[in-house]
Structures are given as structure tokens and as C-alpha cells.
Coordinates of C-alpha atoms in Angstrom, one line a residue:
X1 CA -71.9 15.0 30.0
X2 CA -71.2 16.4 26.5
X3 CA -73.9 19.1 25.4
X4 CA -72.5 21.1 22.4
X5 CA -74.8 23.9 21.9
X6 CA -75.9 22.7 18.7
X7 CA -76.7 19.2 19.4
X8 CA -79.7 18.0 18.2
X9 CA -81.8 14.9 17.9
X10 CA -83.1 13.2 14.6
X11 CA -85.9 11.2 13.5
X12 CA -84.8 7.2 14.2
X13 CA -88.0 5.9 12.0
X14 CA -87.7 4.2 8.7
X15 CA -90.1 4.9 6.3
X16 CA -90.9 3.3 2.9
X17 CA -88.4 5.6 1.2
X18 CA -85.7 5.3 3.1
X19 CA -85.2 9.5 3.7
X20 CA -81.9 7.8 5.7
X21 CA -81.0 4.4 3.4
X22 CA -77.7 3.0 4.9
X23 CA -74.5 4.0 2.8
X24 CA -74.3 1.4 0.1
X25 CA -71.4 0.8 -1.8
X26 CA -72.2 2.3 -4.9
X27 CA -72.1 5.4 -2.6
X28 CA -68.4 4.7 -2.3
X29 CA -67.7 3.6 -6.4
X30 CA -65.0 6.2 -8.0
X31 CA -66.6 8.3 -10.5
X32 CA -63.7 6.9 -12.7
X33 CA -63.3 3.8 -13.6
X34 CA -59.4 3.5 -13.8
X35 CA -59.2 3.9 -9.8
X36 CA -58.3 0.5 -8.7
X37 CA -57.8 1.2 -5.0
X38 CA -59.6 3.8 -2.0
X39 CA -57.1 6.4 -0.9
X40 CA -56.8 7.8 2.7
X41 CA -57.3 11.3 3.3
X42 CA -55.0 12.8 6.2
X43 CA -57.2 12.4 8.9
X44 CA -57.7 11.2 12.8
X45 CA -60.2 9.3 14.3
X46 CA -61.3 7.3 17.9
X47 CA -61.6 4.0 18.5
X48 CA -64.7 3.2 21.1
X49 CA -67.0 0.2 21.2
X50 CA -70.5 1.1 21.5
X51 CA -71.0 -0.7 24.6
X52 CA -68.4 1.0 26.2
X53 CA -71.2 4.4 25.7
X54 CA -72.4 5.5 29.0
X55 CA -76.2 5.1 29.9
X56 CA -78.7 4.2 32.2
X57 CA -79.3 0.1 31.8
X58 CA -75.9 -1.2 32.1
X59 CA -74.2 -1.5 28.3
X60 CA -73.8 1.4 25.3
X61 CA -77.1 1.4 23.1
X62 CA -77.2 3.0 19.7
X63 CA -79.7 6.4 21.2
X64 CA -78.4 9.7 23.4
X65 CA -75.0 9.1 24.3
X66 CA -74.2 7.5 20.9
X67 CA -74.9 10.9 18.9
X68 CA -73.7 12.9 22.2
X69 CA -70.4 11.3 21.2
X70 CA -70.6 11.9 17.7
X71 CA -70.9 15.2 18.4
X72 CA -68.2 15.0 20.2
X73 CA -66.2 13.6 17.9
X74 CA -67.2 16.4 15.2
X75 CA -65.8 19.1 17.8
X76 CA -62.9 17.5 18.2
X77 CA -62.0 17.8 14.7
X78 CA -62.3 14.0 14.1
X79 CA -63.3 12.2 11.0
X80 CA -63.3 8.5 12.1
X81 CA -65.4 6.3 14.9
X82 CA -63.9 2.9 14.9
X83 CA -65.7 0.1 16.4
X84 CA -65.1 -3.4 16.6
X85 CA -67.7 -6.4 15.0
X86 CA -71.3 -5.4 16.2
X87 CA -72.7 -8.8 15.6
X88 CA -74.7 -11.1 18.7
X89 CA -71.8 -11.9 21.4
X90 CA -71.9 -15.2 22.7
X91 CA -69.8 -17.1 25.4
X92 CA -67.1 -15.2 26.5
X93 CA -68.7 -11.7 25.0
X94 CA -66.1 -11.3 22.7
X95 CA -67.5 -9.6 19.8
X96 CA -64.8 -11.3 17.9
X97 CA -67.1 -14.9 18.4
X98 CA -70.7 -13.9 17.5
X99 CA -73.5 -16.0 16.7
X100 CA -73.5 -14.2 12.9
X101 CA -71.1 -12.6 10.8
X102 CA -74.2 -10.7 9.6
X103 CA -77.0 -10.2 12.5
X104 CA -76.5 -6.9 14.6
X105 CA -76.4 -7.5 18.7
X106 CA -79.3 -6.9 20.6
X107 CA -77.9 -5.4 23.7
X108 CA -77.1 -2.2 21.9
X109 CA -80.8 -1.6 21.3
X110 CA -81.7 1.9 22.6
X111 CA -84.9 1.1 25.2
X112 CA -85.7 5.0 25.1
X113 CA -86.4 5.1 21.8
X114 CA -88.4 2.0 22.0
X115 CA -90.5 3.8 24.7
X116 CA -91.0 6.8 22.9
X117 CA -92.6 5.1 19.8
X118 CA -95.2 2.7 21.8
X119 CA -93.0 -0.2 21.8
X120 CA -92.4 -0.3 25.8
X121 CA -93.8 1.7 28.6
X122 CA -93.4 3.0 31.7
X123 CA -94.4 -0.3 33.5
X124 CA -92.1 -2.0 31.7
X125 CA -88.9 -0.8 33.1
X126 CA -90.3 -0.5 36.8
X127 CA -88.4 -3.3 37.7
X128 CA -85.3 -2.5 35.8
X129 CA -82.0 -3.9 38.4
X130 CA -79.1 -1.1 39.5
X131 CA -76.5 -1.6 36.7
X132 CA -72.4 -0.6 37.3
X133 CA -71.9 2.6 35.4
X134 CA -68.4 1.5 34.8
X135 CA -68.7 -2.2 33.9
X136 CA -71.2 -4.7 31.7
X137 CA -73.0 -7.0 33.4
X138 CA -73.4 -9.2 30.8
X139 CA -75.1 -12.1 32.5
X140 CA -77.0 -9.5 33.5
X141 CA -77.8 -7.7 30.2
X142 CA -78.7 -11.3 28.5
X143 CA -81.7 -12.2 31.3
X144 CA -83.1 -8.2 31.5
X145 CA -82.6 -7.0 28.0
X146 CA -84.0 -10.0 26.4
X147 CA -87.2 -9.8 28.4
X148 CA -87.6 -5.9 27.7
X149 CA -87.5 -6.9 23.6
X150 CA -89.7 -9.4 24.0
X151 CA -92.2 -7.3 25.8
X152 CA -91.4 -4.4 22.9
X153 CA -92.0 -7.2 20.3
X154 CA -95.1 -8.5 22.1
X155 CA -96.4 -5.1 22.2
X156 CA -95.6 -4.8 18.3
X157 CA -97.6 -7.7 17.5
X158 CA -100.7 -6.2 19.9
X159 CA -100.8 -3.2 17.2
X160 CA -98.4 -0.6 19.0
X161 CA -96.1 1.2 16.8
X162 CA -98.3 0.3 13.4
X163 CA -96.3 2.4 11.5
X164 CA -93.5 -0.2 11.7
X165 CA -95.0 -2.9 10.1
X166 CA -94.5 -2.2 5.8
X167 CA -90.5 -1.4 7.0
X168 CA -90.4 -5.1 9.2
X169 CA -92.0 -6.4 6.2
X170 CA -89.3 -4.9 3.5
X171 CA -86.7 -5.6 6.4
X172 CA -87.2 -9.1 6.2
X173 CA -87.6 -9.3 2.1
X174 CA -84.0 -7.3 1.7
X175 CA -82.0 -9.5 4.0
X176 CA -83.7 -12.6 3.7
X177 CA -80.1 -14.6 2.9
X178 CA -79.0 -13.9 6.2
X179 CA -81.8 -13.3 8.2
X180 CA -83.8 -15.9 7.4
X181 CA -80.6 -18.5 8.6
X182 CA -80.0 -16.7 11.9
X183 CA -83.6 -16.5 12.9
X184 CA -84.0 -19.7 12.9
X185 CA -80.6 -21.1 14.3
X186 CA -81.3 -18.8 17.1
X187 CA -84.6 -20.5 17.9
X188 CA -83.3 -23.7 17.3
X189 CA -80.5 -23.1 20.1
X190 CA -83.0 -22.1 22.5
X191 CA -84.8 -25.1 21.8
X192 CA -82.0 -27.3 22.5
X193 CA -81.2 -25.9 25.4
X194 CA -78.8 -23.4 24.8
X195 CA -76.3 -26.6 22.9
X196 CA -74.4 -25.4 19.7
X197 CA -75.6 -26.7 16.6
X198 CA -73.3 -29.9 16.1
X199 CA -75.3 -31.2 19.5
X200 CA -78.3 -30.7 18.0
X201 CA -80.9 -33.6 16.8
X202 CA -79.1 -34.9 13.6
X203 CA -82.1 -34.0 11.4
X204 CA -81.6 -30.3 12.3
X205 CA -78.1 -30.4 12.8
X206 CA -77.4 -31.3 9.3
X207 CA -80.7 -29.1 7.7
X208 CA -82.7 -32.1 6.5
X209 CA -85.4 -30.0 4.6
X210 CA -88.5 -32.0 6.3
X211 CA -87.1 -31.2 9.3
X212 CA -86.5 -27.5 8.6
X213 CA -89.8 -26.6 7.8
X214 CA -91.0 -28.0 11.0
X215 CA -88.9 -26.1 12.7
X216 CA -90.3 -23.6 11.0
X217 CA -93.9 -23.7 11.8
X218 CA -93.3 -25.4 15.3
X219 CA -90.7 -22.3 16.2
X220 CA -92.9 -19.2 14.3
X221 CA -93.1 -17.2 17.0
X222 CA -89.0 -17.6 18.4
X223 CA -88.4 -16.9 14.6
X224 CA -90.3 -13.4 14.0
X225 CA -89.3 -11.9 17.3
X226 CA -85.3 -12.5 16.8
X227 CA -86.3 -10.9 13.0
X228 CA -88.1 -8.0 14.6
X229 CA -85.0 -7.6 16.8
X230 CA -82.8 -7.7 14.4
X231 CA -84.8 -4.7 12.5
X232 CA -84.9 -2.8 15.5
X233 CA -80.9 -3.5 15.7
X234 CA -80.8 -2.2 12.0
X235 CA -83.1 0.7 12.0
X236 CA -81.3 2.4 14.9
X237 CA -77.9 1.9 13.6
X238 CA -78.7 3.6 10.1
X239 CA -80.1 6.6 12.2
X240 CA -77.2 6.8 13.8
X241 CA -74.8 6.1 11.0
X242 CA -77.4 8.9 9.0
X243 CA -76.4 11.1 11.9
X244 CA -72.8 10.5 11.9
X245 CA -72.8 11.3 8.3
X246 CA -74.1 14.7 9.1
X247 CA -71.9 15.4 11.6
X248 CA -68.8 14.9 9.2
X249 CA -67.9 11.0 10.7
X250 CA -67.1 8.3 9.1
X251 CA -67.3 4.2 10.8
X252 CA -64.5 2.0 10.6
X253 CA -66.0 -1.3 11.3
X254 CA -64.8 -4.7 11.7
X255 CA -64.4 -7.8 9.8
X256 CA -63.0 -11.1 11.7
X257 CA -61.6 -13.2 9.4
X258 CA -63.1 -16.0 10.8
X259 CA -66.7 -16.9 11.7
X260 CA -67.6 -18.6 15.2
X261 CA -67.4 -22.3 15.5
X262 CA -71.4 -22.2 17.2
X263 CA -73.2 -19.7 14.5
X264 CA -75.4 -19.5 12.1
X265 CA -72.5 -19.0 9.1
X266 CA -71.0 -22.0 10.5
X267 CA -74.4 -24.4 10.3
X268 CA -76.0 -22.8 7.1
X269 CA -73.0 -22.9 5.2
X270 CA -71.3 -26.5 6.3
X271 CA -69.8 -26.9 3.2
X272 CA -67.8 -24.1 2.8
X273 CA -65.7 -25.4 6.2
X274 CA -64.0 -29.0 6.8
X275 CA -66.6 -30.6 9.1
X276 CA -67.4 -33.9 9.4
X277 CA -70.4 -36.0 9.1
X278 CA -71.7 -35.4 12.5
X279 CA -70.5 -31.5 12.2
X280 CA -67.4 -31.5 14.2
X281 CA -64.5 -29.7 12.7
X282 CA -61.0 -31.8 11.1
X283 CA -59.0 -28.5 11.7
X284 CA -59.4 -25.4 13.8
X285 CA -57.5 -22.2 13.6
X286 CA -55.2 -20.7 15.5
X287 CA -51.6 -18.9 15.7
X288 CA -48.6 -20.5 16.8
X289 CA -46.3 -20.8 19.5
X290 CA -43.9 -17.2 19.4
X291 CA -42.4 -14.7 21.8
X292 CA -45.5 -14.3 23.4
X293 CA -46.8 -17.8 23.5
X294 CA -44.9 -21.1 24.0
X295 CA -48.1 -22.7 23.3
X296 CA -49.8 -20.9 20.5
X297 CA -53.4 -19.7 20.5
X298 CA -55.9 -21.9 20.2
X299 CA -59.0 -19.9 18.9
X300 CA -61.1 -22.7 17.5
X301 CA -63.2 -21.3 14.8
X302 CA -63.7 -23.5 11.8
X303 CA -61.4 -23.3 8.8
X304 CA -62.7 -22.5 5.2
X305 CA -62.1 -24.8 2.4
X306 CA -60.9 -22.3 0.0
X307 CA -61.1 -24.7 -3.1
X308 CA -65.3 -24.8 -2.4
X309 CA -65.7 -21.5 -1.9
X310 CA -64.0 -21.0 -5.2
X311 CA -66.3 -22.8 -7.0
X312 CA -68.9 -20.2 -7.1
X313 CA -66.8 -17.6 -6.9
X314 CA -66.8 -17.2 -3.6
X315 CA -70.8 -15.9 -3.3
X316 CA -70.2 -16.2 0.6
X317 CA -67.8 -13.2 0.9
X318 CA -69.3 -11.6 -1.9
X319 CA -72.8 -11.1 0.4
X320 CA -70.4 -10.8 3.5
X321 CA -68.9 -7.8 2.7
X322 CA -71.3 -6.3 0.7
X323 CA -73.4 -6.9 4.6
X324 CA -70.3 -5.0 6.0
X325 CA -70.5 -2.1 3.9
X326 CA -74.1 -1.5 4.4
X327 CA -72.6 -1.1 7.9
X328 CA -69.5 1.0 7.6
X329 CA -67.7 3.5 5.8
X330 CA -64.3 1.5 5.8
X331 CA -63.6 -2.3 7.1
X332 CA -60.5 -3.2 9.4
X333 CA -59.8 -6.9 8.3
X334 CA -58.8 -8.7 11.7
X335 CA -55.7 -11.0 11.7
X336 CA -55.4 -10.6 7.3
X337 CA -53.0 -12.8 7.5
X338 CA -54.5 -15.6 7.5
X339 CA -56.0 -14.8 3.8
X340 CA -52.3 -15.9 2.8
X341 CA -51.9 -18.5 4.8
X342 CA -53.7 -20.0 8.4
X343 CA -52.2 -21.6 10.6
X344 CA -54.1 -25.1 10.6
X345 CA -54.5 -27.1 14.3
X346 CA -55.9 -30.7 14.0
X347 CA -58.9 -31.3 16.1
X348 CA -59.4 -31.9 18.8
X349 CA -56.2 -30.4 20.5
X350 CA -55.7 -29.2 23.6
X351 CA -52.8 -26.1 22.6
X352 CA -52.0 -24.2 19.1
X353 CA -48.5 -26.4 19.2
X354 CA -48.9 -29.0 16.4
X355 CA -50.5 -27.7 13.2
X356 CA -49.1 -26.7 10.3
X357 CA -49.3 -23.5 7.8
X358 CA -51.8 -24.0 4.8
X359 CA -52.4 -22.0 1.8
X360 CA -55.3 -20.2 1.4
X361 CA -56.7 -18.5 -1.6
X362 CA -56.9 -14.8 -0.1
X363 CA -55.7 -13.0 -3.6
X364 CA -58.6 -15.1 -5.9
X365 CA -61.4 -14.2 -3.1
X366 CA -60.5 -10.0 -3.2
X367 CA -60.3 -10.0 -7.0
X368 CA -64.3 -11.9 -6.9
X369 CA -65.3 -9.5 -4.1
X370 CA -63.6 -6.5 -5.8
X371 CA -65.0 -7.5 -9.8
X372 CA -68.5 -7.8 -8.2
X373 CA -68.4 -4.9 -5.6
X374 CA -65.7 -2.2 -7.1
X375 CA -62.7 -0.4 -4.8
X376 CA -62.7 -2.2 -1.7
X377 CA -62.2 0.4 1.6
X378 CA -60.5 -2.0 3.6
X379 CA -57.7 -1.3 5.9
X380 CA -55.3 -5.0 6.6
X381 CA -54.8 -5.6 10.3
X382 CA -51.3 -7.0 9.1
X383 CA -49.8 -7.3 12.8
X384 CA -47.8 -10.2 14.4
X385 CA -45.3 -12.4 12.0
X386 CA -45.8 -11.2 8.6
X387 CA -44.4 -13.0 5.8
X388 CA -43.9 -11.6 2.2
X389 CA -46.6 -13.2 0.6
X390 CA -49.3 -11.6 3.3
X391 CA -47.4 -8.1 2.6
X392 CA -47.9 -8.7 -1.4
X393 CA -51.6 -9.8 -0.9
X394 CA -51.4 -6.4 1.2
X395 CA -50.0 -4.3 -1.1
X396 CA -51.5 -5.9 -4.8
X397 CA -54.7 -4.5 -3.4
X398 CA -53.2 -1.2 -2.2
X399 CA -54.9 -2.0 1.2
X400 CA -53.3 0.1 4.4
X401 CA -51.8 -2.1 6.9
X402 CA -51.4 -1.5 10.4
X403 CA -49.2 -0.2 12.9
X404 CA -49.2 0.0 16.7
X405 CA -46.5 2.2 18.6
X406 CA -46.8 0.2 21.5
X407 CA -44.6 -2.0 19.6
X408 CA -42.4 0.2 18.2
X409 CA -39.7 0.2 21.3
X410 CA -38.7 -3.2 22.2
X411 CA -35.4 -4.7 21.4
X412 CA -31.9 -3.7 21.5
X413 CA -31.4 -2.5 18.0
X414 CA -34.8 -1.0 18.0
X415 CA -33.7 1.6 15.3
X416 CA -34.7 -0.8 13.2
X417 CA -38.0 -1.1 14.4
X418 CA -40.9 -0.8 11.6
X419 CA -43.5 1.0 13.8
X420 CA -41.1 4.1 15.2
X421 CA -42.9 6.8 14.0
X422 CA -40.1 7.4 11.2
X423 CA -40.5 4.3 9.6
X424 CA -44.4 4.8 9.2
X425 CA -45.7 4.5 5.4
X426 CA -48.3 7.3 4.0
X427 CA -50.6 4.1 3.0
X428 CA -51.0 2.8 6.7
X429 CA -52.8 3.3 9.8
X430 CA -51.1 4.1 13.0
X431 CA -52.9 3.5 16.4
X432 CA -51.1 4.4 19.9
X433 CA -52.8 1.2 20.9
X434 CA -55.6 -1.3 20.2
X435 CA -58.4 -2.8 22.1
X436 CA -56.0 -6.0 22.3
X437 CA -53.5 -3.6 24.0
X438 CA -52.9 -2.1 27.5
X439 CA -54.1 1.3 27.7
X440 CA -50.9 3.7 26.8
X441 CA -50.6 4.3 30.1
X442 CA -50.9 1.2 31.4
X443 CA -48.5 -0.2 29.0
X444 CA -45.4 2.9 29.9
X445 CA -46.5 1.8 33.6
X446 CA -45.5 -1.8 32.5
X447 CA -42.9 -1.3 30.6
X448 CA -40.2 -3.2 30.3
X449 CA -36.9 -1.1 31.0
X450 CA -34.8 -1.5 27.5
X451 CA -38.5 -0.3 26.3
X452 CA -38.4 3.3 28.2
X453 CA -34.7 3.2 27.8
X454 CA -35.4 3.5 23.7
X455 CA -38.4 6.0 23.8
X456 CA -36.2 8.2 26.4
X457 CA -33.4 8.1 23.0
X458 CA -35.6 8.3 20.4
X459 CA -37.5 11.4 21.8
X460 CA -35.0 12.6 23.7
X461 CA -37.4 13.1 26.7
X462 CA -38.2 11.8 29.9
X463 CA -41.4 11.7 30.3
X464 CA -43.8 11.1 33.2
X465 CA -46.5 8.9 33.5
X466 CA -49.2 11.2 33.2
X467 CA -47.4 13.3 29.6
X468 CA -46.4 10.1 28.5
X469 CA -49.6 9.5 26.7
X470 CA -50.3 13.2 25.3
X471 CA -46.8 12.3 23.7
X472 CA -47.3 9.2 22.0
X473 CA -50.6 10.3 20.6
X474 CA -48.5 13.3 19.0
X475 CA -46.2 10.9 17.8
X476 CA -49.2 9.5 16.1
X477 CA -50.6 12.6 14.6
X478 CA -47.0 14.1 13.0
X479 CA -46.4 10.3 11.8
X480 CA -46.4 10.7 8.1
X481 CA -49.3 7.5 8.2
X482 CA -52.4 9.1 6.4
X483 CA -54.4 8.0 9.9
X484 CA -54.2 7.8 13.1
X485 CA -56.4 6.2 15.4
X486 CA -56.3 6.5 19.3
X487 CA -58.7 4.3 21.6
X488 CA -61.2 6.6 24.0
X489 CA -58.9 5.6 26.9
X490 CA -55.5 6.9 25.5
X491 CA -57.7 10.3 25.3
X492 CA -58.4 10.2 28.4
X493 CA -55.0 9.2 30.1
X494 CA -56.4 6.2 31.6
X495 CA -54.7 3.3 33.3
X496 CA -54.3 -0.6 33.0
X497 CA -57.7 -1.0 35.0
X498 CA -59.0 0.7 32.4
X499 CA -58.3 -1.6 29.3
X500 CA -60.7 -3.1 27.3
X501 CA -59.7 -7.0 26.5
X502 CA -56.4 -8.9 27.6
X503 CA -55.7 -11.6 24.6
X504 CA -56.2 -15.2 25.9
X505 CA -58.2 -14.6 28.7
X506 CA -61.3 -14.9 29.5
X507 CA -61.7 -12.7 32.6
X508 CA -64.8 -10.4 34.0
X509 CA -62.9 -7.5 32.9
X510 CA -62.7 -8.3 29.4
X511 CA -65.2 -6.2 26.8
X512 CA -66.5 -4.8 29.9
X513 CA -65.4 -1.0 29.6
X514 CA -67.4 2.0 30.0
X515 CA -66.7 5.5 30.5
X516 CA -69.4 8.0 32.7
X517 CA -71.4 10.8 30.7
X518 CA -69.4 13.2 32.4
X519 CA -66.1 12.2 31.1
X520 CA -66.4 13.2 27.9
X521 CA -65.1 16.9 28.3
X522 CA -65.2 20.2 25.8
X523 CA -61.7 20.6 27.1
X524 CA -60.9 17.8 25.7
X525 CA -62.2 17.8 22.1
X526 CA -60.5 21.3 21.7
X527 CA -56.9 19.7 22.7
X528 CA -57.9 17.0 20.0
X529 CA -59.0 19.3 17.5
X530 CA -56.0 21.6 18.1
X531 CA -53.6 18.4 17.8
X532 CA -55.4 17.4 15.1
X533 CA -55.0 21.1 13.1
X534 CA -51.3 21.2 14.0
X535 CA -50.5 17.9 12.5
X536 CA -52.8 18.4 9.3
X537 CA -55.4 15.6 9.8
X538 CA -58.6 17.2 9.2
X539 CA -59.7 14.9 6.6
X540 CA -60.4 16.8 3.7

């Protein structure tokens, strides 16, 4: 357990004016107005998932050990927490495939605090199960936690926690274009069984308004209990972000560049995607057959149709990031490439084989969002096969792009190599590794031998398993990239079992991660800080 002598709790409520509003954008907006682009400061940051937090009922919530590990974080000289998408996880738990591109996930909801106001008690949790510390139980999590919110919501319509009620009612009034979508799509799934939206009764399925507004009143209760949720998810994240901000962090959240195939984006806004009449995709999205994959990746998440979107200047991003930045401090666009082109599969198909790249109108839809929103603090996951029109939509923006060091050491003529440490740009990000990668121990374990061959010339070292890691993470820091990012496991010299998602799986172990109170060690943040002062990234 972390306990900084001057940790402290704050007040989680939400009051009519907003003593803790989330950061909006204007917050962000140059005070001139010839700065066309956000700069990074020299700085460091760690990359940990919130439901990788410790705690007592089996997932991360947003309470205790979220602030213990900001202030963490703070001690160790860091001014970044990256997480990935937050949104409601659906099959497979990827938080890259939620429900909404906008709703918040339920499972992070800290019960505590929703004891300590009146909105459970102590009977509640008496038949809470025995949770893994180091795993999510996911099935788990979706049966328990569910019934403990409905029981908190229950108790909120009984008159418990009173205080709440002009905030729900403001709550629901400010993010109404989203909210009001999701609420019901959720209760409509439940009423079907659980069936994504294209199985649904065709009068639903394709939002016949007679049919919607008896969904409505049939489906009242479903709907203002997934909206009470949803503020619950919301209050407790800007308390936490309001805490953060205190504390000198920054969040780096997550954009995927596509929505699920089964959400709410994808049934509320059918036009903006090639579906069909009965709401089946033409074309899915995907990647390719490469090094890596003789059959491609088949991801499966509906394709925009750039030329609607355009029509009203692209509104749907517009509200989608604006949502995002009401969220974080800076967005990481996931796979940015495909804003110059995606890579389009016909559907149904059973690999990523035969499709075909397709244009897309990435440059038009950051001028809208930009004109209506000002700078844009995005960083551009620009990994895999870049071309040079994805590096020029990159770098007309002035966006940072990525780079991994896990790469950096393949190949023969690996001199070459655009992520060795000497190659690195100012306007980038470096990570030792991502949530998509092995842990950096893990991956030196794994390593092919050319790989250690070329680290063992480049740094003229030999290093062991256990300072192999302490050594790439320097690498990192003295890089000349203005940040550098290191997941929670890298700083804790953890190995393979210890990685947090394996690309094109779908395994137990996948988004399951969690580390134990007690691992997060003073000893620690002062070797972080004291890398971090060496190598000049305090952030200021």
C-alpha cells in the first residue's frame, strides 16, 4: 500500500455549481489565437487501466486506490496517467468494443463511496463473492456489480441521497445527445435478450418513431437507472480527474477510431455507416495480411461513410470529441491511420484477406473538429505500415505520433530502424511498450536472437533479464521525444504473465490485470522521480 504522508481525501459530490466542473476545452484554448497546434512539454507519464487498480470487489473503481495512485504518481515526479477507452465493455471486455463511444463503464463505479452517501448499505454487500486480487472476473463483475447499482439506484428513487437529485436532473439535460441514445439501446438489449440491435424487432431495429416512444414508456424504469448509472460513472470520474488536477496529473485518454458493430453509435446513427436495410454491414474494417498475419485482422466494426458525414460537417465527431475532452487532458487516437485510408473487408468474410484500401476523408473531419473546437491535444497512434499520406495528415496537424522501442531492434540493418532511441523526433511519444505489447520483460525473455544481438550493439551492454527493463525505460527518458510513457508493469519489472492484452485473442487473460495495494512502493516513485529529474522530464 501507498500512504504518502500527505494524502488526503476530497469531496466526490456535485453540486449545482460545479466547485469541480470537468476540464472543458476552452480550458485548453491558447490565449493567442495564431497557435494552430498543442505543444508537449518534456515530461513522463504511466500507462495503467483503471481496472487494473487494486481493491476489494474484484476490478479498479474510480475511489481509494485511484487517488492512492495519483499520489503516487505525483511523487514520482510524473505528469501523465494514461488510460485506455473507459466506455461499457461488452463481449470479449475489450475496452476497444464498447457499447458507446460516449457512456462511461459501470464496473469502475467506487461501491464505498456509494455507501458512504446512503446509496448502499451494509446489508447490501453481505453477500459480496471472494474476488482474485490479481485477475477480473468479468462474468463475475457483470452479475454482482449490476445488482449492487441497481440496489444503489433503487435506494435513490426511495429518497436516499436527496441531495443528488437537481445534479441527475442537470446530468441528464447536459448530455441528453448521447445519453438519451444509450439509455435506451441498453434497455432495448436487455429486452431482447441480450441480441445486438440488427436482431432486434424491425420497428426498433430501424427507430420507427411509434415504436420508440413505446419503448420509451414501456422501458422507463431500465431507462433512468442506466442514466443514474451513467451519472454516478461521471460524478466520480470528475472528482477524480479534479483530484488529479491538484496533484499536478494530467489524463491521456483514448479514442478508437472506430465504434463497435453492437452499440448505441452504431444503431442511433445508421446513416453515417454502410448498413443495409435490415442493419447488416456491406463492409467491415480490418488490417491486412503482413509480417505478423498471413490472414489479416478481422475486427468487424462498421465503416463510416465519409461523404455523409461530410454533409453536416461532420456534427458526429464534432460532439465525439468534444465528449472526449470533457474526459481527458490529451486524446491518443487508436490505429490514425485509418483517417487516411481503411482497409475495407466485404461482409460477411471469414479473414481480413480480400478487401481493398479506401480513402477516407480524415484531413476535412480535423479541420471541422478543429474550426469548431480550437487546438486539438491529440497524440496519432501512427504504428504498423505507414504510408505518406497518413504521416502528412500527421504532420499538417502537428499531431505527435508514436513510437514503441519494443520495435526498435528487429532486422539485420536495424540501424535504420525509426524507433532506436536516436532516431526519435521532439514532436512524438515514446513508450517502452503498450498494452498491445508483452511486458518489457516478457518481450527481452522472448526475444528473438538477431533482436538481443542488436540491443547488445547498440548499447554496448549485456544486460540481464532483471536490468534489462530499468534500461530500456532510460532509453526512453534520455530519448530526445518530448514524452515518454511506460506501462505500470515495465515499472515494476514484471514478466509475460503479467501482460495486459495479446492482439487477436480472446483469452481469460486478456484486460484482466491487476496489481496488489502493496506493490505500489515509495522506493519506487523515488527511482522514477530521480530518472525522471536526470533526464529533464518534469513537465514544466
Amino acid at each position: 500500500m501507498y500512504y504518502p504522508q500527505r494524502y488526503r481525501t476530497i469531496h466526490v459530490g456535485i453540486t449545482s455549481k460545479r466547485p469541480h466542473p470537468r476540464r472543458r476545452f476552452s480550458d485548453m484554448t491558447p490565449s493567442t489565437p495564431t497557435q494552430s497546434h498543442f505543444t508537449l512539454s518534456r515530461s513522463s507519464g504511466v500507462l495503467l487501466h483503471p481496472t487494473s487498480l487494486p481493491g476489494p470487489y474484484g476490478i479498479g473503481e474510480l475511489g481509494f486506490y485511484a487517488r492512492n495512485f495519483i499520489d503516487w504518481l505525483a511523487d514520482a515526479g510524473q505528469k501523465y496517467w494514461q488510460v485506455m477507452p473507459l466506455g461499457p465493455t461488452g463481449y470479449g471486455d475489450s475496452p476497444y468494443q464498447a457499447f458507446s463511444a460516449f457512456a462511461g463503464n459501470p464496473y469502475l463505479i467506487d461501491l464505498a463511496t456509494l455507501r458512504g452517501e446512503g446509496l448502499l448499505h451494509e446489508t447490501d454487500f453481505a453477500a459480496t463473492p471472494v474476488f482474485a486480487p490479481a485477475r477480473v472476473d468479468f462474468g463475475l463483475q457483470y452479475i454482482w456489480r449490476n445488482q449492487m447499482l441497481e440496489r444503489a439506484y433503487i435506494s435513490f428513487v426511495g429518497g436516499s441521497a436527496e441531495h443528488l437529485t437537481p445534479d441527475f436532473e442537470a446530468f441528464k439535460s447536459e448530455e441528453a445527445a448521447w445519453l438519451d441514445d444509450y439509455a435506451l439501446f441498453t434497455a432495448l438489449k436487455a429486452a431482447h435478450g441480450g441480441l445486438p440491435w440488427n436482431a432486434w424487432q424491425p420497428a426498433v431495429r430501424d427507430r420507427q418513431p411509434e415504436a420508440l416512444e413505446l419503448a420509451q414508456s414501456d422501458l422507463n424504469v431500465t431507462i433512468e437507472r442506466t442514466k443514474f448509472i451513467q451519472f454516478l460513472f461521471f460524478r466520480q470520474w470528475d472528482a477524480i480527474r479534479a483530484y488529479a488536477r491538484e496533484r499536478g496529473i494530467e489524463v491521456i485518454g483514448d479514442i478508437p477510431i472506430f465504434v463497435a458493430m453492437d452499440s448505441s453509435d452504431a444503431w442511433a446513427n445508421r446513416d453515417q455507416f454502410y448498413f443495409d436495410e435490415q442493419g447488416q454491414p456491406s463492409v467491415v474494417a480490418g488490417v491486412p495480411p503482413d509480417y505478423f498475419s498471413e490472414t489479416g485482422q478481422l475486427w468487424g466494426n462498421p465503416l463510416y461513410d465519409w461523404k455523409v458525414m461530410q454533409k453536416d460537417n461532420f456534427a458526429w465527431w464534432v460532439e465525439r470529441f468534444k465528449g472526449s475532452l470533457k474526459l481527458f487532458d490529451l486524446i491518443r487516437i487508436d490505429h490514425f491511420r485509418g483517417f487516411a485510408a481503411s482497409w475495407e473487408i466485404p461482409f460477411p468474410a471469414d479473414t481480413a484477406m480480400h478487401g481493398r484500401w479506401v480513402p477516407a476523408l480524415g484531413h476535412e473531419m480535423f479541420q471541422a473538429v478543429r474550426d469548431a473546437l480550437g487546438v486539438l491535444p491529440i497524440i496519432a497512434e501512427d504504428l504498423g505500415v505507414i504510408t505518406p499520406d497518413v504521416e502528412k495528415l500527421r504532420d499538417d496537424f502537428e499531431f505527435p505520433g508514436m513510437a514503441v522501442l519494443q520495435f526498435a531492434f528487429g532486422g539485420g540493418d536495424f540501424a535504420v530502424n525509426d524507433f532506436l532511441p536516436h532516431n526519435l523526433r521532439e514532436n512524438q511519444v515514446v513508450y517502452t511498450g503498450t498494452h498491445d505489447n508483452d511486458t518489457t520483460r516478457g518481450w527481452w525473455a522472448h526475444a528473438e536472437e538477431q533482436e538481443k544481438h542488436n540491443f547488445r550493439v547498440y548499447t554496448s551492454s549485456d544486460p540481464s533479464e532483471a536490468s534489462f527493463v530499468p534500461q530500456m525505460m532510460r532509453l526512453a527518458f534520455e530519448s530526445r521525444a518530448n514524452l515518454a510513457v511506460v506501462p505500470l508493469q515495465d515499472v515494476f519489472n514484471l514478466g509475460t504473465d503479467d501482460r495486459m492484452n495479446l492482439p487477436g485473442t480472446t483469452g481469460d487473460h486478456n484486460w484482466t490485470w491487476r496489481y496488489h495495494a502493496g506493490d505500489l512502493r515509495p522506493d519506487m516513485a523515488s527511482s522514477l522521480r530521480a530518472l525522471t529529474e536526470e533526464t529533464g522530464r518534469q513537465g514544466n
